[in-house]
PDB file of C-alpha atoms in Angstrom:
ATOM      1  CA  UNK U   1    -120.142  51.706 -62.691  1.00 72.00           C
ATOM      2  CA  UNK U   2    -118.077  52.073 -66.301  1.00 82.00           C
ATOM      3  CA  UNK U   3    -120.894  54.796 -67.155  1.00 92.00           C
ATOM      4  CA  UNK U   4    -118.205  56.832 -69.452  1.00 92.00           C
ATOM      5  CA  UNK U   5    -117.509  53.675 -71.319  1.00 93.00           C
ATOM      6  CA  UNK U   6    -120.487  52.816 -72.045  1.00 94.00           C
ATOM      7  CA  UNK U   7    -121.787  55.941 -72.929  1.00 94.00           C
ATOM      8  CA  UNK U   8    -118.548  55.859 -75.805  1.00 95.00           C
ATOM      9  CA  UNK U   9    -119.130  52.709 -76.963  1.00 95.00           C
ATOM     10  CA  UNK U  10    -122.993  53.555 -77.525  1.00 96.00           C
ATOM     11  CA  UNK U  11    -122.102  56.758 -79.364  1.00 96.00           C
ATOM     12  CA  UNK U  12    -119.981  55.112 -81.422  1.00 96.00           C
ATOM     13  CA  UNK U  13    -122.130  51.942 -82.619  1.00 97.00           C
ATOM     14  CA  UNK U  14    -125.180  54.933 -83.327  1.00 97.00           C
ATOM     15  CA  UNK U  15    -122.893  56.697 -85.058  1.00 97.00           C
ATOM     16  CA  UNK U  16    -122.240  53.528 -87.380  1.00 97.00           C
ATOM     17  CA  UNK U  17    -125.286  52.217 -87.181  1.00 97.00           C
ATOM     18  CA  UNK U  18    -126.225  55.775 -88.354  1.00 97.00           C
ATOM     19  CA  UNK U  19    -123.901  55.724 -91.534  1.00 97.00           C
ATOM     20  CA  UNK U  20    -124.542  52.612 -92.864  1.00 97.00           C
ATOM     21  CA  UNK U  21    -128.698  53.337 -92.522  1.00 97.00           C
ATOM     22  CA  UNK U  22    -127.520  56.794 -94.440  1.00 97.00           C
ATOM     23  CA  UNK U  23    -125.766  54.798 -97.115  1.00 97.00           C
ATOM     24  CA  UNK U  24    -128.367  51.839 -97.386  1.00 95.00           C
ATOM     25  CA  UNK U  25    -131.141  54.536 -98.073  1.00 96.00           C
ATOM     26  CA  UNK U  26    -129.331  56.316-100.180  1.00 96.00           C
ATOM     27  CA  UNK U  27    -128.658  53.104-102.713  1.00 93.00           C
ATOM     28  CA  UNK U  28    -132.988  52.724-102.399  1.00 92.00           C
ATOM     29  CA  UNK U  29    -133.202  55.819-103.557  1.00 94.00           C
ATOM     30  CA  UNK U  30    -131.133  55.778-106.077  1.00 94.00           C
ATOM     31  CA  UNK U  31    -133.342  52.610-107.235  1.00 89.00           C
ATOM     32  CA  UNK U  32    -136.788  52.329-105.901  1.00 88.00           C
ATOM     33  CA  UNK U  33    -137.711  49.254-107.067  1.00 88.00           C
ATOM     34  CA  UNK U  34    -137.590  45.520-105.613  1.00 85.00           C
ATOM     35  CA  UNK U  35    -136.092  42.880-107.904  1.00 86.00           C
ATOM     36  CA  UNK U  36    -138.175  40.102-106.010  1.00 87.00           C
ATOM     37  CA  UNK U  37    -141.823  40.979-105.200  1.00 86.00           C
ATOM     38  CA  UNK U  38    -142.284  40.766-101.371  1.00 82.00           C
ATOM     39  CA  UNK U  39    -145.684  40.267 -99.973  1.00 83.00           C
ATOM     40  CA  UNK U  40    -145.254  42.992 -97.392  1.00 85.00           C
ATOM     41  CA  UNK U  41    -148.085  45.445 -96.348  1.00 88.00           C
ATOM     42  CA  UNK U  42    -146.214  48.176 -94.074  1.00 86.00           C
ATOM     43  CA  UNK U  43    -149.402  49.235 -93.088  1.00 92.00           C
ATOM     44  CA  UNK U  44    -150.579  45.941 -91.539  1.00 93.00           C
ATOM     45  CA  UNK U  45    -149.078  44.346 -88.151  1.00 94.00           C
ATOM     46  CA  UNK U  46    -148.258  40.969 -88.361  1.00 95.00           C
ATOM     47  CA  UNK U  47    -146.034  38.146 -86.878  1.00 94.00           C
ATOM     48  CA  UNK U  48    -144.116  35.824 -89.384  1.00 94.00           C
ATOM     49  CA  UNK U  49    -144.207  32.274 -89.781  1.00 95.00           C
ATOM     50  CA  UNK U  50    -141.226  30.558 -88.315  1.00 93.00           C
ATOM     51  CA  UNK U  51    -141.130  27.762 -90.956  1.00 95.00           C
ATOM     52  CA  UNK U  52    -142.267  29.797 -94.415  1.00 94.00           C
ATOM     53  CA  UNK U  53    -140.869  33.201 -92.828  1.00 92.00           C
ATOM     54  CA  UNK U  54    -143.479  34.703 -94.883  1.00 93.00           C
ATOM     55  CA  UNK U  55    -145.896  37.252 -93.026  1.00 94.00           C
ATOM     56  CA  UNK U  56    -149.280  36.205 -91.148  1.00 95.00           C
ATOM     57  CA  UNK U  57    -151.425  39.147 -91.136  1.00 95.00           C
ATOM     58  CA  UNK U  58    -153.441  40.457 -88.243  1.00 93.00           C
ATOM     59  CA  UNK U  59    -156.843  38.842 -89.104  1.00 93.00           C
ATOM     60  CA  UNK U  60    -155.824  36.001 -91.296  1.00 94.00           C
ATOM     61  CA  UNK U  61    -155.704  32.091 -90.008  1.00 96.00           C
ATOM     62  CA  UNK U  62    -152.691  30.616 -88.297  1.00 96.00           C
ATOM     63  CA  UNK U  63    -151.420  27.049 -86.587  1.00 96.00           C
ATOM     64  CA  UNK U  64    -149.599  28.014 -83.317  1.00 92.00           C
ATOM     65  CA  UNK U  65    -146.737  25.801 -81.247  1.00 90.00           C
ATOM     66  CA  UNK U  66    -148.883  25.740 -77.779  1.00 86.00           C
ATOM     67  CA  UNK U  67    -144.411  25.393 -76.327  1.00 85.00           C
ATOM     68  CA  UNK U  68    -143.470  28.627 -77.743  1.00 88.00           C
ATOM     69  CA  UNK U  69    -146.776  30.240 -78.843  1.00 89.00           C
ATOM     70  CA  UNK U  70    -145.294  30.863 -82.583  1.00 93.00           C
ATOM     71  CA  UNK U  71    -147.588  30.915 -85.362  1.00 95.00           C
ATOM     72  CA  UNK U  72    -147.387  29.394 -88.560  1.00 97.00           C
ATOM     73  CA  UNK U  73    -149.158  29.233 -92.240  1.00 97.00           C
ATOM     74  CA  UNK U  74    -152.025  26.638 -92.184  1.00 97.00           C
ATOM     75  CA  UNK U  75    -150.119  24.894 -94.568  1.00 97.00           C
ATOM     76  CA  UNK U  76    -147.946  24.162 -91.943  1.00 96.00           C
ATOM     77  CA  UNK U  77    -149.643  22.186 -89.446  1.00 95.00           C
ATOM     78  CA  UNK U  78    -148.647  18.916 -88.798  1.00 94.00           C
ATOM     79  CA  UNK U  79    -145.465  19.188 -88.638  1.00 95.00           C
ATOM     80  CA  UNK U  80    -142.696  19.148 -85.884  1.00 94.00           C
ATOM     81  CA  UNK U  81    -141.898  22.923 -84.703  1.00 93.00           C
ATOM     82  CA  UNK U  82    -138.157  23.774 -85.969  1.00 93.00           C
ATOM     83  CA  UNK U  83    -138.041  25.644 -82.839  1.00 90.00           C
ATOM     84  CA  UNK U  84    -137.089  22.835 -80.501  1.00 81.00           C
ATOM     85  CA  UNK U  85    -138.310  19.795 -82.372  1.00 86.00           C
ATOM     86  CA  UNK U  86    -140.376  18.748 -79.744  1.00 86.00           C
ATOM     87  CA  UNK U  87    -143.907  19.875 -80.510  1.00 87.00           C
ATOM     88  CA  UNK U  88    -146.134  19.641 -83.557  1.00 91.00           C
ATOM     89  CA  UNK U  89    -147.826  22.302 -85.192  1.00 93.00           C
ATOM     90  CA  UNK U  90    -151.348  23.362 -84.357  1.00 90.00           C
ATOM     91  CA  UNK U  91    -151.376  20.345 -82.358  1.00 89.00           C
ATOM     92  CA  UNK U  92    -153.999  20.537 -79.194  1.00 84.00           C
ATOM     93  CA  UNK U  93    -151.909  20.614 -75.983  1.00 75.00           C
ATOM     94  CA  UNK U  94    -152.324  22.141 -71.958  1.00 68.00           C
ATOM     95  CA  UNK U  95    -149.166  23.129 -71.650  1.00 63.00           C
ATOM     96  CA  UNK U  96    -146.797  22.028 -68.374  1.00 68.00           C
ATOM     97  CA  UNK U  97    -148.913  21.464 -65.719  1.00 71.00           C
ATOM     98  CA  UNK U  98    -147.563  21.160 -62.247  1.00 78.00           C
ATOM     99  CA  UNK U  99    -150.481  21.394 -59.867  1.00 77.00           C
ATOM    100  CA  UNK U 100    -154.007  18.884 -59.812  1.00 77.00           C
ATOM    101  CA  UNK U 101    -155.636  22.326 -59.504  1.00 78.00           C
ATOM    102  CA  UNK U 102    -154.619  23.441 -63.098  1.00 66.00           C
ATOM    103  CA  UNK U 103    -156.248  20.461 -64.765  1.00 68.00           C
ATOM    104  CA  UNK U 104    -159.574  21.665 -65.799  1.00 62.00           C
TER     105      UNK U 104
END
């Protein structure tokens, strides 16, 4: 095993990873405000809607893609999933069967 390599290249993309976190919080605090209001509650898991990319709240009403299991706004459903263009939206579907014994 190339343990010592690996353990340099790690070091080295923390370390990097490190500086540029160290310089991007330094610019926010230089500035603590947000140009564009974001509707972001830090406080409050959520998933994000794969076609809006806007947040989806744990609690509030989604569409899913019964392929992939993403959710989506409300306003969403209907239309064809962008993530493989093979499903639609909130649409009512048993998923790949393979066996007579899954059909219920």
């Amino acid at each position: 095993p190339m343990l010592r390599l690996a353990r340099n290249v790690c070091a080295s993309a923390v370390e990097q990873m490190a500086l540029q976190a160290r310089q991007v919080l330094a610019a926010c605090e230089k500035t603590p405000t947000d140009e564009v209001p974001v509707n972001y509650d830090p406080r409050n898991p959520f998933d994000i809607c794969c076609v809006t990319f806007t947040p989806i709240y744990r609690g509030s009403k989604f569409v899913e893609d019964r392929y992939t299991g993403a959710r989506f706004q409300p306003e969403c459903a209907g239309q064809v999933s962008p993530l493989g263009d093979i499903v639609q939206i909130g649409a009512d579907a048993s998923g790949l069967l393979i066996s007579p014994t899954q059909v219920r």
